């Protein structure tokens, strides 16, 4: 059990767990999950920890097929700027290791923004709190449990991978 699974169970929401063998050489964690679970990448969401105005942290949840638009994230939170958190800060804020950062059951509750594209699906996949384990749940349930806002915070991925660059807390 992880804190994320415990949070979903305690809330009494419907969810499904999906496990897969994580390749320790992979750093595109969300893309790996989509591939191994045979789910379209638009339905698998990564959790990215950002630092807002150099003073607080927040979580942006976007499909693995897209990147987090830091300008839109800052604007949505009423801030001037947002930057990806360091791996150390992301792990410290959430209590999870990189590649297993879940939006649920975090050590500290972060302001959370979920990309509006999540609403197009009956269920989406997010990290269950460790590499190789995903939770499938309704976007509305995720929003309610994280007290999140839904807003368009994703942008087209650049390059050959949709992994957001930087040492952020990505699933």
PDB file of C-alpha atoms in Angstrom:
ATOM      1  CA  UNK A   1       0.000   0.000   0.000  1.00  0.00           C
ATOM      2  CA  UNK A   2       1.076   3.534  -0.729  1.00  0.00           C
ATOM      3  CA  UNK A   3      -0.272   6.784   0.727  1.00  0.00           C
ATOM      4  CA  UNK A   4      -1.970   7.409  -2.658  1.00  0.00           C
ATOM      5  CA  UNK A   5      -3.837   4.108  -2.567  1.00  0.00           C
ATOM      6  CA  UNK A   6      -4.741   4.680   1.075  1.00  0.00           C
ATOM      7  CA  UNK A   7      -6.128   8.136   0.207  1.00  0.00           C
ATOM      8  CA  UNK A   8      -8.294   6.716  -2.591  1.00  0.00           C
ATOM      9  CA  UNK A   9      -9.492   3.854  -0.405  1.00  0.00           C
ATOM     10  CA  UNK A  10     -10.267   6.134   2.554  1.00  0.00           C
ATOM     11  CA  UNK A  11     -12.231   8.509   0.294  1.00  0.00           C
ATOM     12  CA  UNK A  12     -14.331   5.596  -0.917  1.00  0.00           C
ATOM     13  CA  UNK A  13     -13.955   6.485  -4.593  1.00  0.00           C
ATOM     14  CA  UNK A  14     -13.944   3.867  -7.318  1.00  0.00           C
ATOM     15  CA  UNK A  15     -10.445   3.157  -8.649  1.00  0.00           C
ATOM     16  CA  UNK A  16      -8.395   0.394 -10.202  1.00  0.00           C
ATOM     17  CA  UNK A  17      -4.724  -0.362  -9.645  1.00  0.00           C
ATOM     18  CA  UNK A  18      -2.512  -1.322 -12.573  1.00  0.00           C
ATOM     19  CA  UNK A  19       0.964  -2.728 -12.014  1.00  0.00           C
ATOM     20  CA  UNK A  20       3.701  -3.228 -14.590  1.00  0.00           C
ATOM     21  CA  UNK A  21       7.380  -4.124 -14.532  1.00  0.00           C
ATOM     22  CA  UNK A  22       9.262  -0.830 -14.391  1.00  0.00           C
ATOM     23  CA  UNK A  23      12.422  -0.699 -16.483  1.00  0.00           C
ATOM     24  CA  UNK A  24      15.061   0.802 -14.180  1.00  0.00           C
ATOM     25  CA  UNK A  25      16.749   2.415 -17.189  1.00  0.00           C
ATOM     26  CA  UNK A  26      13.645   4.398 -18.122  1.00  0.00           C
ATOM     27  CA  UNK A  27      13.347   8.075 -17.208  1.00  0.00           C
ATOM     28  CA  UNK A  28      10.196   8.754 -19.252  1.00  0.00           C
ATOM     29  CA  UNK A  29       8.079   7.224 -16.506  1.00  0.00           C
ATOM     30  CA  UNK A  30       4.645   8.236 -17.778  1.00  0.00           C
ATOM     31  CA  UNK A  31       5.385   7.185 -21.335  1.00  0.00           C
ATOM     32  CA  UNK A  32       6.631   3.860 -20.040  1.00  0.00           C
ATOM     33  CA  UNK A  33       3.379   3.390 -18.094  1.00  0.00           C
ATOM     34  CA  UNK A  34       1.265   4.195 -21.160  1.00  0.00           C
ATOM     35  CA  UNK A  35       3.269   1.758 -23.305  1.00  0.00           C
ATOM     36  CA  UNK A  36       3.338  -1.101 -20.821  1.00  0.00           C
ATOM     37  CA  UNK A  37      -0.328  -0.729 -19.843  1.00  0.00           C
ATOM     38  CA  UNK A  38      -1.329  -0.290 -23.499  1.00  0.00           C
ATOM     39  CA  UNK A  39      -3.197   2.937 -22.753  1.00  0.00           C
ATOM     40  CA  UNK A  40      -3.217   5.987 -24.991  1.00  0.00           C
ATOM     41  CA  UNK A  41      -0.692   8.550 -23.656  1.00  0.00           C
ATOM     42  CA  UNK A  42      -3.401  11.237 -23.488  1.00  0.00           C
ATOM     43  CA  UNK A  43      -5.046   9.244 -20.640  1.00  0.00           C
ATOM     44  CA  UNK A  44      -1.872   8.792 -18.567  1.00  0.00           C
ATOM     45  CA  UNK A  45      -1.099  11.895 -16.518  1.00  0.00           C
ATOM     46  CA  UNK A  46       2.198  12.916 -14.965  1.00  0.00           C
ATOM     47  CA  UNK A  47       2.474  14.919 -11.770  1.00  0.00           C
ATOM     48  CA  UNK A  48       4.995  17.752 -11.987  1.00  0.00           C
ATOM     49  CA  UNK A  49       6.010  19.795  -8.967  1.00  0.00           C
ATOM     50  CA  UNK A  50       6.661  23.463  -9.644  1.00  0.00           C
ATOM     51  CA  UNK A  51       7.966  26.326  -7.570  1.00  0.00           C
ATOM     52  CA  UNK A  52       5.738  29.403  -7.724  1.00  0.00           C
ATOM     53  CA  UNK A  53       7.257  32.877  -7.377  1.00  0.00           C
ATOM     54  CA  UNK A  54      10.315  31.341  -5.639  1.00  0.00           C
ATOM     55  CA  UNK A  55       8.360  30.824  -2.437  1.00  0.00           C
ATOM     56  CA  UNK A  56       5.803  28.013  -2.616  1.00  0.00           C
ATOM     57  CA  UNK A  57       5.209  24.758  -4.438  1.00  0.00           C
ATOM     58  CA  UNK A  58       2.300  23.434  -6.489  1.00  0.00           C
ATOM     59  CA  UNK A  59       1.509  20.379  -8.603  1.00  0.00           C
ATOM     60  CA  UNK A  60       0.601  20.418 -12.269  1.00  0.00           C
ATOM     61  CA  UNK A  61      -0.986  17.287 -13.693  1.00  0.00           C
ATOM     62  CA  UNK A  62      -0.726  16.928 -17.471  1.00  0.00           C
ATOM     63  CA  UNK A  63      -0.923  14.064 -19.986  1.00  0.00           C
ATOM     64  CA  UNK A  64       2.380  12.362 -20.707  1.00  0.00           C
ATOM     65  CA  UNK A  65       1.823  13.265 -24.363  1.00  0.00           C
ATOM     66  CA  UNK A  66       2.161  16.959 -23.509  1.00  0.00           C
ATOM     67  CA  UNK A  67       4.432  19.292 -21.547  1.00  0.00           C
ATOM     68  CA  UNK A  68       3.513  21.561 -18.678  1.00  0.00           C
ATOM     69  CA  UNK A  69       3.223  25.180 -19.819  1.00  0.00           C
ATOM     70  CA  UNK A  70       4.871  27.019 -16.933  1.00  0.00           C
ATOM     71  CA  UNK A  71       3.446  30.399 -17.974  1.00  0.00           C
ATOM     72  CA  UNK A  72      -0.104  29.038 -17.966  1.00  0.00           C
ATOM     73  CA  UNK A  73       0.543  27.294 -14.644  1.00  0.00           C
ATOM     74  CA  UNK A  74       1.712  30.554 -13.057  1.00  0.00           C
ATOM     75  CA  UNK A  75      -1.212  32.481 -14.536  1.00  0.00           C
ATOM     76  CA  UNK A  76      -3.726  29.904 -13.284  1.00  0.00           C
ATOM     77  CA  UNK A  77      -2.279  30.212  -9.777  1.00  0.00           C
ATOM     78  CA  UNK A  78      -2.232  34.021  -9.907  1.00  0.00           C
ATOM     79  CA  UNK A  79       1.559  34.084  -9.802  1.00  0.00           C
ATOM     80  CA  UNK A  80       4.182  35.902 -11.846  1.00  0.00           C
ATOM     81  CA  UNK A  81       6.329  32.877 -12.595  1.00  0.00           C
ATOM     82  CA  UNK A  82       6.606  29.148 -12.192  1.00  0.00           C
ATOM     83  CA  UNK A  83       9.667  26.941 -12.535  1.00  0.00           C
ATOM     84  CA  UNK A  84      10.071  23.199 -12.319  1.00  0.00           C
ATOM     85  CA  UNK A  85      11.082  22.160  -8.825  1.00  0.00           C
ATOM     86  CA  UNK A  86      14.345  20.345  -8.313  1.00  0.00           C
ATOM     87  CA  UNK A  87      14.116  16.587  -7.857  1.00  0.00           C
ATOM     88  CA  UNK A  88      15.085  17.066  -4.215  1.00  0.00           C
ATOM     89  CA  UNK A  89      12.325  19.626  -3.589  1.00  0.00           C
ATOM     90  CA  UNK A  90       9.727  17.549  -5.456  1.00  0.00           C
ATOM     91  CA  UNK A  91      10.533  14.500  -3.346  1.00  0.00           C
ATOM     92  CA  UNK A  92      10.679  16.532  -0.126  1.00  0.00           C
ATOM     93  CA  UNK A  93       7.312  18.208  -0.767  1.00  0.00           C
ATOM     94  CA  UNK A  94       5.454  15.067  -1.792  1.00  0.00           C
ATOM     95  CA  UNK A  95       7.134  12.259   0.117  1.00  0.00           C
ATOM     96  CA  UNK A  96       7.461  10.249  -3.095  1.00  0.00           C
ATOM     97  CA  UNK A  97      10.466   9.362  -5.256  1.00  0.00           C
ATOM     98  CA  UNK A  98      10.852  10.725  -8.750  1.00  0.00           C
ATOM     99  CA  UNK A  99       8.933   8.574 -11.176  1.00  0.00           C
ATOM    100  CA  UNK A 100       6.416   7.658  -8.491  1.00  0.00           C
ATOM    101  CA  UNK A 101       5.067  11.058  -7.472  1.00  0.00           C
ATOM    102  CA  UNK A 102       1.327  10.789  -7.077  1.00  0.00           C
ATOM    103  CA  UNK A 103      -1.120  13.661  -6.811  1.00  0.00           C
ATOM    104  CA  UNK A 104      -2.773  11.733  -3.935  1.00  0.00           C
ATOM    105  CA  UNK A 105      -1.435  11.138  -0.444  1.00  0.00           C
ATOM    106  CA  UNK A 106       1.308  13.729  -0.636  1.00  0.00           C
ATOM    107  CA  UNK A 107       3.330  14.617   2.448  1.00  0.00           C
ATOM    108  CA  UNK A 108       2.239  18.249   2.072  1.00  0.00           C
ATOM    109  CA  UNK A 109      -0.945  19.185   0.270  1.00  0.00           C
ATOM    110  CA  UNK A 110       0.085  21.252  -2.718  1.00  0.00           C
ATOM    111  CA  UNK A 111      -2.107  23.580  -4.728  1.00  0.00           C
ATOM    112  CA  UNK A 112      -3.003  21.387  -7.698  1.00  0.00           C
ATOM    113  CA  UNK A 113      -3.981  22.152 -11.266  1.00  0.00           C
ATOM    114  CA  UNK A 114      -5.184  19.356 -13.553  1.00  0.00           C
ATOM    115  CA  UNK A 115      -5.014  19.918 -17.292  1.00  0.00           C
ATOM    116  CA  UNK A 116      -8.515  20.485 -18.657  1.00  0.00           C
ATOM    117  CA  UNK A 117      -8.016  17.678 -21.192  1.00  0.00           C
ATOM    118  CA  UNK A 118      -8.623  15.169 -18.371  1.00  0.00           C
ATOM    119  CA  UNK A 119     -12.345  15.965 -18.523  1.00  0.00           C
ATOM    120  CA  UNK A 120     -12.564  14.298 -21.960  1.00  0.00           C
ATOM    121  CA  UNK A 121     -12.108  10.859 -20.369  1.00  0.00           C
ATOM    122  CA  UNK A 122     -14.265   8.766 -18.063  1.00  0.00           C
ATOM    123  CA  UNK A 123     -11.059   7.666 -16.292  1.00  0.00           C
ATOM    124  CA  UNK A 124      -7.423   8.690 -16.322  1.00  0.00           C
ATOM    125  CA  UNK A 125      -4.241   7.104 -14.975  1.00  0.00           C
ATOM    126  CA  UNK A 126      -1.934   8.717 -12.390  1.00  0.00           C
ATOM    127  CA  UNK A 127       0.943   7.349 -10.369  1.00  0.00           C
ATOM    128  CA  UNK A 128      -0.128   5.298  -7.383  1.00  0.00           C
ATOM    129  CA  UNK A 129       2.952   6.360  -5.457  1.00  0.00           C
ATOM    130  CA  UNK A 130       5.705   4.177  -6.823  1.00  0.00           C
ATOM    131  CA  UNK A 131       7.296   3.369 -10.145  1.00  0.00           C
ATOM    132  CA  UNK A 132       5.412   0.598 -11.911  1.00  0.00           C
ATOM    133  CA  UNK A 133       2.058   1.236 -10.244  1.00  0.00           C
ATOM    134  CA  UNK A 134      -0.776   3.388 -11.596  1.00  0.00           C
ATOM    135  CA  UNK A 135      -4.213   4.325 -10.311  1.00  0.00           C
ATOM    136  CA  UNK A 136      -7.105   4.584 -12.751  1.00  0.00           C
ATOM    137  CA  UNK A 137      -9.842   6.904 -11.526  1.00  0.00           C
ATOM    138  CA  UNK A 138     -12.361   9.481 -12.679  1.00  0.00           C
ATOM    139  CA  UNK A 139     -10.909  12.964 -13.249  1.00  0.00           C
ATOM    140  CA  UNK A 140     -13.672  14.496 -11.117  1.00  0.00           C
ATOM    141  CA  UNK A 141     -12.744  12.222  -8.189  1.00  0.00           C
ATOM    142  CA  UNK A 142      -9.072  13.171  -8.559  1.00  0.00           C
ATOM    143  CA  UNK A 143     -10.046  16.838  -8.631  1.00  0.00           C
ATOM    144  CA  UNK A 144     -12.188  16.516  -5.536  1.00  0.00           C
ATOM    145  CA  UNK A 145      -9.559  14.582  -3.551  1.00  0.00           C
ATOM    146  CA  UNK A 146      -6.762  17.013  -4.415  1.00  0.00           C
ATOM    147  CA  UNK A 147      -8.980  20.115  -4.256  1.00  0.00           C
ATOM    148  CA  UNK A 148      -7.682  20.866  -7.746  1.00  0.00           C
ATOM    149  CA  UNK A 149      -8.670  23.355 -10.385  1.00  0.00           C
ATOM    150  CA  UNK A 150      -9.042  22.230 -13.981  1.00  0.00           C
ATOM    151  CA  UNK A 151      -7.328  24.514 -16.476  1.00  0.00           C
ATOM    152  CA  UNK A 152      -5.525  24.262 -19.819  1.00  0.00           C
ATOM    153  CA  UNK A 153      -1.917  23.998 -18.602  1.00  0.00           C
ATOM    154  CA  UNK A 154      -0.502  21.582 -21.175  1.00  0.00           C
ATOM    155  CA  UNK A 155       1.289  22.399 -24.396  1.00  0.00           C
ATOM    156  CA  UNK A 156       2.492  20.431 -27.378  1.00  0.00           C
ATOM    157  CA  UNK A 157       5.526  18.317 -26.572  1.00  0.00           C
ATOM    158  CA  UNK A 158       8.750  19.172 -28.385  1.00  0.00           C
ATOM    159  CA  UNK A 159      11.487  16.821 -29.510  1.00  0.00           C
ATOM    160  CA  UNK A 160      11.306  13.054 -29.680  1.00  0.00           C
ATOM    161  CA  UNK A 161       9.862  12.564 -26.218  1.00  0.00           C
ATOM    162  CA  UNK A 162       7.097  14.290 -24.331  1.00  0.00           C
ATOM    163  CA  UNK A 163       9.058  14.240 -21.085  1.00  0.00           C
ATOM    164  CA  UNK A 164       9.174  17.693 -19.588  1.00  0.00           C
ATOM    165  CA  UNK A 165      12.797  18.734 -19.281  1.00  0.00           C
ATOM    166  CA  UNK A 166      14.298  19.452 -15.916  1.00  0.00           C
ATOM    167  CA  UNK A 167      14.531  17.578 -12.656  1.00  0.00           C
ATOM    168  CA  UNK A 168      10.880  17.775 -11.785  1.00  0.00           C
ATOM    169  CA  UNK A 169       8.559  15.365 -10.058  1.00  0.00           C
ATOM    170  CA  UNK A 170       7.299  13.490 -13.091  1.00  0.00           C
ATOM    171  CA  UNK A 171       5.487  10.201 -13.018  1.00  0.00           C
TER     172      UNK A 171
END
